[in-house]
Coordinates of C-alpha atoms and ligand atoms in Angstrom, one line a residue:
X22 CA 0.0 0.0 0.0
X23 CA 1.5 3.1 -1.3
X24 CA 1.2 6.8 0.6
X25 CA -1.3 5.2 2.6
X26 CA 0.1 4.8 6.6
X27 CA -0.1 8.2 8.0
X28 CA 3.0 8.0 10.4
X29 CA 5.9 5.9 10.1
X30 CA 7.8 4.2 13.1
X31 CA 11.8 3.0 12.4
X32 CA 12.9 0.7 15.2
X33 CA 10.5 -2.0 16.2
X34 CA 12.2 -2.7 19.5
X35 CA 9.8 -3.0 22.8
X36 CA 9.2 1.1 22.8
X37 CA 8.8 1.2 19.2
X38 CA 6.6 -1.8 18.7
X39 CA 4.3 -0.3 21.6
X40 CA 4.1 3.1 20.2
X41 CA 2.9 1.6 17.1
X42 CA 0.0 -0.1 18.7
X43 CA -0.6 2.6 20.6
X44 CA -1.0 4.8 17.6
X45 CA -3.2 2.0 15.7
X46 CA -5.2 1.7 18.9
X47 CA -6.4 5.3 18.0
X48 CA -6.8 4.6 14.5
X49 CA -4.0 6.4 12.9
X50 CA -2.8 3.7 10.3
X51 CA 1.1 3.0 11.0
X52 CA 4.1 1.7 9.4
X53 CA 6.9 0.2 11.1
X54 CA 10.5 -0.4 9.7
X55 CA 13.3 -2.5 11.2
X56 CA 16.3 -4.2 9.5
X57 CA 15.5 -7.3 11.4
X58 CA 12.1 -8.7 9.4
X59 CA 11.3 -10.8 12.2
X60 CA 10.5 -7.8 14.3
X61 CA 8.4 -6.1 11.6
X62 CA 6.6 -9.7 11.6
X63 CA 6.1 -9.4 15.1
X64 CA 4.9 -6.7 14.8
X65 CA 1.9 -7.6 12.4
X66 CA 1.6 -10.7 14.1
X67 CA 0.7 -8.1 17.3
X68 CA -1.5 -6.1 15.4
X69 CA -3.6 -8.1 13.2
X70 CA -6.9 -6.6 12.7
X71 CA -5.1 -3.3 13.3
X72 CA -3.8 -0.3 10.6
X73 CA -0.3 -1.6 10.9
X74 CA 2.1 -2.5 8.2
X75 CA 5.7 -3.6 7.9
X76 CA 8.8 -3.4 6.2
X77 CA 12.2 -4.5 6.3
X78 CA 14.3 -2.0 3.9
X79 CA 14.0 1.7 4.5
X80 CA 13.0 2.4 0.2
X81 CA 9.7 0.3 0.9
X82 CA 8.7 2.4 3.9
X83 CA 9.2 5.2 2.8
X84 CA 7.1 4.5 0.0
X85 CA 4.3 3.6 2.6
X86 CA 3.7 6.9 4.0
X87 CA 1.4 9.6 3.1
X88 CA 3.1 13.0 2.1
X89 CA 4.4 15.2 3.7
X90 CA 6.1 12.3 5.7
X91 CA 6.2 12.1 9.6
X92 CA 8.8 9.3 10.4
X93 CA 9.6 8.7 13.8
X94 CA 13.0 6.7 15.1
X95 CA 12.8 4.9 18.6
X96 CA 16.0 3.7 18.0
X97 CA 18.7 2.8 20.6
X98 CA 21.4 2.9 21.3
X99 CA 21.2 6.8 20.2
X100 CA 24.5 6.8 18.0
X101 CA 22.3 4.7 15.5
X102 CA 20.4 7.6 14.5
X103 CA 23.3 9.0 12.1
X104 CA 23.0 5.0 10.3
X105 CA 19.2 6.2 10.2
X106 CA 19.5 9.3 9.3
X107 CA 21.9 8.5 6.3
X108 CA 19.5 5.8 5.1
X109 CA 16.6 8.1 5.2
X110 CA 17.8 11.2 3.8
X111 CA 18.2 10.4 0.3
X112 CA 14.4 8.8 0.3
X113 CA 12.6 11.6 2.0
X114 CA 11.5 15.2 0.6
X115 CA 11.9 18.7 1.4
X116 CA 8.8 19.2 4.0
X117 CA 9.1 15.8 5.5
X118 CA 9.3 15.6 9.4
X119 CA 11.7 13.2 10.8
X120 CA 11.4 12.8 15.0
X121 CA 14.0 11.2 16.8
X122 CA 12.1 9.7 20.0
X123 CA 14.9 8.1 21.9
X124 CA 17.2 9.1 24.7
X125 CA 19.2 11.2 22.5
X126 CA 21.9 13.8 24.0
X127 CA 20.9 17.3 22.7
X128 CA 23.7 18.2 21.1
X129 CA 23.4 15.4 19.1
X130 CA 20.2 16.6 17.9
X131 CA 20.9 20.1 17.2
X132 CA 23.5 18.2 14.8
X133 CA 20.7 16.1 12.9
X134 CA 18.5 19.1 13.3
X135 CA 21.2 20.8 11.0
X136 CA 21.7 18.0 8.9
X137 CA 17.8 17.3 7.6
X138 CA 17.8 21.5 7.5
X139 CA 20.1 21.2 4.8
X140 CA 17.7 19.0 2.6
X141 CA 14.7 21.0 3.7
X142 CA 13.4 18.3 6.2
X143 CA 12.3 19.3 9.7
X144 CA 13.3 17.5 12.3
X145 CA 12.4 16.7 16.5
X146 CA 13.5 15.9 19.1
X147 CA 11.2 14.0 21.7
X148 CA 11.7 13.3 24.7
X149 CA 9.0 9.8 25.8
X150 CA 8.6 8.7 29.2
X151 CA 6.9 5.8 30.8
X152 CA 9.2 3.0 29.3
X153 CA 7.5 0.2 27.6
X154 CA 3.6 0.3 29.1
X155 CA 3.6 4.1 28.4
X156 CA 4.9 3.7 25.4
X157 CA 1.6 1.0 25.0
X158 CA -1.1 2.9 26.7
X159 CA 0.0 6.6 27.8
X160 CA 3.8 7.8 27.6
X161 CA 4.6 11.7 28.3
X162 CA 6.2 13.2 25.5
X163 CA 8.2 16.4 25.2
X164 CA 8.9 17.1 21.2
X165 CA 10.9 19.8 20.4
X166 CA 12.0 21.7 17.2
X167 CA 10.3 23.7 14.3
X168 CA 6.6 24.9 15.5
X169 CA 4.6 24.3 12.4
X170 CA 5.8 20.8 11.5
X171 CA 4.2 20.0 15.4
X172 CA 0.9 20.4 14.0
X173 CA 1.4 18.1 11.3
X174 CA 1.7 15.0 14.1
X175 CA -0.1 16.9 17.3
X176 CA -3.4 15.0 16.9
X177 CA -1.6 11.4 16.6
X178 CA 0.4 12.8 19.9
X179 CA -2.1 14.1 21.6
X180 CA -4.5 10.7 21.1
X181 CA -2.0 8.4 22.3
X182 CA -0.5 10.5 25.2
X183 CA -1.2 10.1 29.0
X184 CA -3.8 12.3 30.4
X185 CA -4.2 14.1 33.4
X186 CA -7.8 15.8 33.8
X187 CA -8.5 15.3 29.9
X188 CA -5.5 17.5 29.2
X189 CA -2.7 15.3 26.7
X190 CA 0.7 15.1 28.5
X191 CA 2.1 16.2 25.6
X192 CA 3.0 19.7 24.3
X193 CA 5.4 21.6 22.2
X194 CA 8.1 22.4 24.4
X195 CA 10.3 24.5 22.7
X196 CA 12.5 25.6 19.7
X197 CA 15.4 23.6 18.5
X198 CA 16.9 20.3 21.1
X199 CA 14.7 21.4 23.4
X200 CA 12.5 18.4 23.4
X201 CA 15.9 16.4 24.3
X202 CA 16.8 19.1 27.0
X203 CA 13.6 18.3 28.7
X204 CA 14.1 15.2 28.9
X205 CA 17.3 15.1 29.8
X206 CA 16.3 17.3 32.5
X207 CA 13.1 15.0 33.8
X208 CA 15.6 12.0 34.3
X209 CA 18.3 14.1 36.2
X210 CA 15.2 15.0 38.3
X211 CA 14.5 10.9 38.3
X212 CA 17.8 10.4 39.4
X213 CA 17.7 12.4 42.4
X214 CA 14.1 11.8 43.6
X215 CA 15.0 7.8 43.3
X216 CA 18.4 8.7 45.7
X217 CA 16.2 10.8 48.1
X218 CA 13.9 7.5 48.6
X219 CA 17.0 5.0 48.7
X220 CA 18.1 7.2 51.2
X221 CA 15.2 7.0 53.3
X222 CA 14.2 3.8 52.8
X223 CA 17.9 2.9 54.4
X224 CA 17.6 5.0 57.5
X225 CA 14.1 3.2 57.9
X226 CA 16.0 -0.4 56.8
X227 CA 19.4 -0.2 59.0
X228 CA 18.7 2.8 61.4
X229 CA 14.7 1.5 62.5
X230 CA 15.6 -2.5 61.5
X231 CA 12.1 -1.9 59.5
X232 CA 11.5 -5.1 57.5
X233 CA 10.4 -5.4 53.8
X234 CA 6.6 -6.0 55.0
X235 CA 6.9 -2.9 57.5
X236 CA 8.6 -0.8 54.6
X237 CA 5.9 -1.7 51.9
X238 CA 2.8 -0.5 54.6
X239 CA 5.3 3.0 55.2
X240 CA 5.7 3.9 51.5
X241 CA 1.9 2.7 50.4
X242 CA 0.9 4.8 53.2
X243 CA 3.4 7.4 52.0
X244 CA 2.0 7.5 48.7
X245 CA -2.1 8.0 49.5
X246 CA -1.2 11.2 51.0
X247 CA 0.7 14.6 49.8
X248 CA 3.9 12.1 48.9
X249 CA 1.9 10.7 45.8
X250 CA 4.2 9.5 42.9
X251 CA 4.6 6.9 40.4
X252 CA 8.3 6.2 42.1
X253 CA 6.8 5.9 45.5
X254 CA 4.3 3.6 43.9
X255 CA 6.4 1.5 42.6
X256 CA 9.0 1.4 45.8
X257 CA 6.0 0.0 47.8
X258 CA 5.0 -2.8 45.3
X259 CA 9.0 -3.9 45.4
X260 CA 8.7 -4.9 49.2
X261 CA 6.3 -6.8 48.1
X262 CA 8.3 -9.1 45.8
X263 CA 9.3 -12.6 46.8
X264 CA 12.9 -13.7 45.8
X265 CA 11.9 -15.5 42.2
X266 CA 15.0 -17.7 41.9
X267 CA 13.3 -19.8 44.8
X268 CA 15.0 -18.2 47.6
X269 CA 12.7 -17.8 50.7
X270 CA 13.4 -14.2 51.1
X271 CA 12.6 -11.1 49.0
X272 CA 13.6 -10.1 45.8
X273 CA 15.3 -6.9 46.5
X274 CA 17.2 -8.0 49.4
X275 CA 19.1 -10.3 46.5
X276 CA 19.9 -7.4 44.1
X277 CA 23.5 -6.2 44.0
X278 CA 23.6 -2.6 45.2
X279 CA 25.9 -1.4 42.4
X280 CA 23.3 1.2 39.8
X281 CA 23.9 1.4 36.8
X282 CA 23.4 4.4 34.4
X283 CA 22.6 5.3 30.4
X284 CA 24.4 8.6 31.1
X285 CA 21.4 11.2 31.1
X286 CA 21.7 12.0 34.9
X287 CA 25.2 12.6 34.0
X288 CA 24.3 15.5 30.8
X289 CA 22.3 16.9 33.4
X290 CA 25.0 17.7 35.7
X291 CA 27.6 18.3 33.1
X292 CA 25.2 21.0 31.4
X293 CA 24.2 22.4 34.7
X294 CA 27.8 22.6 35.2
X295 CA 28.7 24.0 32.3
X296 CA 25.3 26.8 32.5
X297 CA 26.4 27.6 36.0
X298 CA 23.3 26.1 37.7
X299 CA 23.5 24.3 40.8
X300 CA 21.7 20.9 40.6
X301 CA 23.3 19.5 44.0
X302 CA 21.0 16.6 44.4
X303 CA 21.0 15.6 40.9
X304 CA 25.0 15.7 41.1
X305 CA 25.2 13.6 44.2
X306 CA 22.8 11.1 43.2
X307 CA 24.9 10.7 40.1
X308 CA 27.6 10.1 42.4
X309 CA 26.0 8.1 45.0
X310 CA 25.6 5.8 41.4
X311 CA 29.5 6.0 40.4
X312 CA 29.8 5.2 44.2
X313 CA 28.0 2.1 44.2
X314 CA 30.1 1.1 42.0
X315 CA 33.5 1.2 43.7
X316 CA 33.2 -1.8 45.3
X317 CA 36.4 -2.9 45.9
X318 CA 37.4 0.8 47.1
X319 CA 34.3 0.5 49.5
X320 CA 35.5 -3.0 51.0
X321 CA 39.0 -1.7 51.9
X322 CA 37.5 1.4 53.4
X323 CA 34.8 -0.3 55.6
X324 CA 37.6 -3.3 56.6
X325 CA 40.1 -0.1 57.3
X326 CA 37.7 2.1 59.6
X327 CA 34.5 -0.3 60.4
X328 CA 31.0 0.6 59.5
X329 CA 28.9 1.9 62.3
X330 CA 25.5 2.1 62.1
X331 CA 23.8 2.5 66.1
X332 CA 19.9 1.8 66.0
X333 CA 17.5 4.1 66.5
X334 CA 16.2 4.2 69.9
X335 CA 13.9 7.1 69.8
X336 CA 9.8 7.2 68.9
X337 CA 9.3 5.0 65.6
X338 CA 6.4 6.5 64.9
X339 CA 7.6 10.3 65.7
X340 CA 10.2 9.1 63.3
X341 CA 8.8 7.9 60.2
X342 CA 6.4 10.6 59.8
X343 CA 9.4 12.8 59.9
X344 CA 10.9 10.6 57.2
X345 CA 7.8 11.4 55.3
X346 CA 8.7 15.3 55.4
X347 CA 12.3 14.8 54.5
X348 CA 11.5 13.0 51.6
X349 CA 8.9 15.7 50.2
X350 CA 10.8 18.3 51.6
X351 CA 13.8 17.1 49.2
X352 CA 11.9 16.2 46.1
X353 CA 10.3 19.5 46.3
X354 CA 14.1 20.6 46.1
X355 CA 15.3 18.2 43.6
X356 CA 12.3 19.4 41.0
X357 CA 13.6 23.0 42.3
X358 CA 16.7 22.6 40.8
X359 CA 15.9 20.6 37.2
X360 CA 13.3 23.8 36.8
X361 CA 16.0 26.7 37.2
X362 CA 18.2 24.4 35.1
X363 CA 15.1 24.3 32.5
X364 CA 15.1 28.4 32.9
X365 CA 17.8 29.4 32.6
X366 CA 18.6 26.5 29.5
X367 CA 15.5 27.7 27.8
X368 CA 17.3 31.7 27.9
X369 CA 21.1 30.1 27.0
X370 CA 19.9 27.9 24.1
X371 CA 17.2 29.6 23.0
X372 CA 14.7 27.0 23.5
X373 CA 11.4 29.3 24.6
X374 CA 10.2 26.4 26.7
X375 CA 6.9 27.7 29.4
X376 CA 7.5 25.5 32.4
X377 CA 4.1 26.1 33.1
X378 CA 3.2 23.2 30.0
X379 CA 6.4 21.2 30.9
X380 CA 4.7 20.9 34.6
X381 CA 1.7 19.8 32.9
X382 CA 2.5 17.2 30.7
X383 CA 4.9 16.0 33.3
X384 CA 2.0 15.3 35.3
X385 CA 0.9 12.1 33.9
X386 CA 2.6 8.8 31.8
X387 CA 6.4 10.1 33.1
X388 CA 9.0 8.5 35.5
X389 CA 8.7 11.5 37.7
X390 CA 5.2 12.3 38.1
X391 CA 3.5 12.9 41.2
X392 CA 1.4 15.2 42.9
X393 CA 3.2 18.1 43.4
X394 CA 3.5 18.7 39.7
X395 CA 0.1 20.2 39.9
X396 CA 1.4 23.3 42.4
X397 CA 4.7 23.2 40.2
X398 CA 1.9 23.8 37.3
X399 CA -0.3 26.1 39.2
X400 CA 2.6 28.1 40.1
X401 CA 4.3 28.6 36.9
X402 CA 0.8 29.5 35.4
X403 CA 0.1 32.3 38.0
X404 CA 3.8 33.8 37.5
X405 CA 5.6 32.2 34.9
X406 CA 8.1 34.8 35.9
X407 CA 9.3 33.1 39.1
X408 CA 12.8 32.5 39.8
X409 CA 12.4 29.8 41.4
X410 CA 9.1 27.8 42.7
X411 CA 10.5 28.6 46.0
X412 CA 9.8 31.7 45.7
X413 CA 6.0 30.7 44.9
X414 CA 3.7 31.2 48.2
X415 CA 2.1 28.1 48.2
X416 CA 5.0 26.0 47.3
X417 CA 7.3 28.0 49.8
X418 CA 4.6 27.1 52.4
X419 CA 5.2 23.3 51.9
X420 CA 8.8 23.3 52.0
X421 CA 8.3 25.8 55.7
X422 CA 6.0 22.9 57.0
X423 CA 8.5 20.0 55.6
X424 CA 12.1 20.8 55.8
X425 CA 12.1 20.7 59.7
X426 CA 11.3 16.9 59.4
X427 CA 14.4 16.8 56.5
X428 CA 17.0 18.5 59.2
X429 CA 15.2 15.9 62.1
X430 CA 16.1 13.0 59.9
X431 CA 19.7 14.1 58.7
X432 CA 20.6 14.8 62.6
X433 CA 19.5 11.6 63.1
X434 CA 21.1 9.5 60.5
X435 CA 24.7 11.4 60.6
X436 CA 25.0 10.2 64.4
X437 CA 23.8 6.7 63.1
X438 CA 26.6 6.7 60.3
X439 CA 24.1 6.3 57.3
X440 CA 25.1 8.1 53.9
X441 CA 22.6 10.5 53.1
X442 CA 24.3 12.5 50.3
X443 CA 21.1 13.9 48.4
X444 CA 19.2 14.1 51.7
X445 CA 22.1 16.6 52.9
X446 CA 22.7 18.5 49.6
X447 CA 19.0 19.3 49.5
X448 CA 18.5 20.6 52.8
X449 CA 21.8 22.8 52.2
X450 CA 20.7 23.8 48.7
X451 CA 17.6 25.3 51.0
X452 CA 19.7 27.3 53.4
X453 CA 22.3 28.4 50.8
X454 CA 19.3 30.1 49.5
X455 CA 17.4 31.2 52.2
X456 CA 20.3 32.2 55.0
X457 CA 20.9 35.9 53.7
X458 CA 24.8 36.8 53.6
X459 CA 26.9 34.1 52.5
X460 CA 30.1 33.2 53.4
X461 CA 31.5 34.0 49.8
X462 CA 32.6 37.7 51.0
X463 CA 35.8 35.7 52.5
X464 CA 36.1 33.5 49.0
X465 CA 36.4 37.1 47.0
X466 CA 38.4 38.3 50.1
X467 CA 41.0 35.6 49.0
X468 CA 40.7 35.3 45.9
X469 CA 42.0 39.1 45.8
X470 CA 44.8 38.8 48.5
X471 CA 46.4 35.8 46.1
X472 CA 45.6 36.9 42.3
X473 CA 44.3 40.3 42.8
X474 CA 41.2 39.1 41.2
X475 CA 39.2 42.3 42.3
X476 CA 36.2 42.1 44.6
X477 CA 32.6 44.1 45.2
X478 CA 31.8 45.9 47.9
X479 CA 28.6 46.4 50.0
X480 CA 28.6 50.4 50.4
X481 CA 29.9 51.3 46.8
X482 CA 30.0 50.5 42.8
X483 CA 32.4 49.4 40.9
X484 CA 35.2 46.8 41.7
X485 CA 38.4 47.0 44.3
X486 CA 41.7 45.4 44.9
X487 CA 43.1 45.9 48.6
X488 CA 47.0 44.9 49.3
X489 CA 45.9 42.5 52.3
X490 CA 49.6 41.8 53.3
X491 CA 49.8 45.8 53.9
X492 CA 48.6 47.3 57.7
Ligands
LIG522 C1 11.7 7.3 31.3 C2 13.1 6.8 31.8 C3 13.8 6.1 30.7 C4 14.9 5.2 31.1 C5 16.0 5.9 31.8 C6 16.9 5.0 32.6 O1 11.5 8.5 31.4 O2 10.9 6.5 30.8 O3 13.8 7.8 32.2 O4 14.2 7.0 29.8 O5 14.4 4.2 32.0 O6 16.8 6.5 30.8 O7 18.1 5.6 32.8 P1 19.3 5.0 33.5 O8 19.6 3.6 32.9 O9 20.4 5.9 33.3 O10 18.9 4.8 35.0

């Protein structure tokens, strides 16, 4: 069938395959294109009776789709977009949209942007989250690039997206790699927000000697109240989970505690970096990561100092609600940081993303939603202005009532020896910010007395260099 499948899919993989049911779900008649044929037969094996089709070179898919194309790559790993992109190029036309879905780094994609510019074809990057069963029923999508082409594909998008309230979780979100940006940003944010419960979820484990049964009733409890997230969600159904090798125990008492990482948390911090945005808790739980990881190192160190944890002996109860606040306390901080990161980004790069509509398709089909995402929306809508959602009344209200129970819990857990890296860098990301004067007078101070770097001063304009070795 010739010009007849209105959206193309290359890369029939699990996410692929599932977007393309999704879409023929909702009627839009698909065609999907892998090198492998027995995925594309899988693939119509999967979606008999549906508008699905299949092909195994790129010339015969790109004959299947209506004009102007929309082709979309959920492709992996990401360097195999430039194979795609050189096999597709010479078979498309000038108006043809090309969206790379994957996990792609955004520099990348301002590169392919530049690339299908030359031959007149638009191209986007789109960030999808929800892994496979999103990708099947409901993912949260974040395209990005050239505004017009988005209306060419916005009803397939918006039909096969999450929803939250009736609203799509999917919007435009900006000009250029700012789909990828966006993305990258949501799984720094996923990073740290899976830390801050680790974290927790340790205290509660060594410090409280709280068993898996115990820790699934403290999370599901966690979770029906102002905590509510997809990650907490999920954290309570894994206490749940009985060793399946046959072992008497649970499941995730028999998982290795090294993590492993694609490498998005670390763009996020690298960017951040590199924008001169602090994004502590993203940074450490990139590092609690590469930290799990030094396995050896960490055996010599506990055999060379000991590792000691004392129990908790204080109220339980008193306790584990105060857990509760340290871990919304911190998430409201770790979403604190990937949004300034998103600002100022969206200024540096150009993008013109409203973090008002990233809120809101965040809200629903994503890694990372929850719901505070809702005040994160309501507050950008009021002021999209804000420098921060701390500075947002409501918002700044939860973190007053919280962050007590987040500096209860760290007291706590330095005395017991427990690591809580993104617990700490939260709570000092908070009073960096909130404390007034800084200690960074005596940095410049310094800074002047060895290089004569200059400083500011309080009481007058312009900048000053003292000889500090001189009465
Ligand atoms: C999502 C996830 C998804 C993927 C992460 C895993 O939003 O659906 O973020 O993109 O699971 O990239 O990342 P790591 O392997 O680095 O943990």
């Amino acid at each position: 069938m010739t010009h007849s499948y209105r959206i193309g899919m290359v890369g029939l993989g699990v996410m692929g395959r599932s977007m393309v049911l999704n879409m023929a779900d909702h009627g839009f008649p698909v065609a999907g294109y892998d090198k492998d044929a027995a995925k594309g037969q899988a693939l119509l094996a999967e979606g008999a009776g549906k508008p699905v089709g299949a092909a195994s070179d790129p010339a015969t898919f790109v004959a299947m789709l209506e004009k102007p194309r929309a082709i979309l790559l959920l492709v992996a790993p990401a360097k195999v977009v430039d194979f795609v992109l050189a096999d597709l190029l010479p078979l498309v036309e000038p108006g043809d949209l090309i969206i790379d879905a994957g996990n792609a780094y955004f520099k990348d994609t301002d590169a392919h942007a530049k690339t299908c510019a030359e031959k007149g074809v638009h191209f986007f990057g789109m960030g999808v989250s929800g892994g496979e069963s999103g990708a099947r029923y409901g993912p949260s999508m974040m395209p990005g690039g050239p505004k017009d082409a988005y209306e060419r594909v916005r009803p397939v998008l918006e039909a096969i997206a999450a929803r939250v309230n009736n609203e799509p979780c999917v919007s435009w979100v900006g000009n250029g790699s700012a789909g990828h940006y966006v993305k990258m940003v949501h799984n720094g944010i996923e990073y740290a927000i899976m830390q801050l419960i680790a974290e927790v979820y340790d205290i509660l484990r060594r410090g409280l000697s709280m068993g898996n049964e115990e820790l699934h009733q403290v999370f599901t409890g966690w979770n029906k109240g102002t905590l509510s997230s997809f990650l907490l969600e999920i954290t309570a159904q894994v206490f749940t989970k009985k060793d399946d090798k046959g072992g008497a125990g649970y499941l995730v008492d028999q998982i290795k505690d090294i993590a492993r990482q694609k490498g998005t948390g670390k763009w996020t911090s690298q960017d951040a970096l590199d924008l001169q945005v602090p994004v502590p808790t993203i940074d450490l739980a990139v590092n609690a990561r590469d930290l799990s990881g030094m396995a050896d190192e960490r055996r010599a160190v506990a055999k060379a100092l000991g590792s000691p944890i004392a129990l908790y002996a204080g109220d339980r109860q008193a306790f584990i609600a105060s857990a509760g606040q340290a871990l919304q306390a911190a998430t409201m901080l770790a979403y604190a940081q990937g949004m300034d990161l998103l600002r100022v980004a969206s200024k540096a790069y150009d993008y013109g993303i409203d973090l008002a509509e990233v809120s809101k398709i965040w809200r629903g089909g994503c890694i990372i939603r929850s719901g505070f995402l809702e005040d994160m929306r309501a507050a950008y809508a009021k002021d999209p202005t804000l420098p921060t959602i701390l500075a947002d009344g409501g918002i700044a209200a939860k973190v007053t009532a919280t962050h007590p129970g987040l500096r209860a819990v760290l007291k706590t857990a330095i005395e017991m020896g427990i690591p809580t890296p993104c617990l700490m860098g939260s709570l000092s990301y908070l009073d960096s910010l909130r404390c007034g004067p800084l200690p960074t007078n005596l940095t410049q101070a310094q800074r002047d007395f060895f290089g004569a770097h200059t400083y500011e001063r309080v009481d007058a304009e312009g900048t000053f260099h003292s000889h500090w070795d001189q009465a």
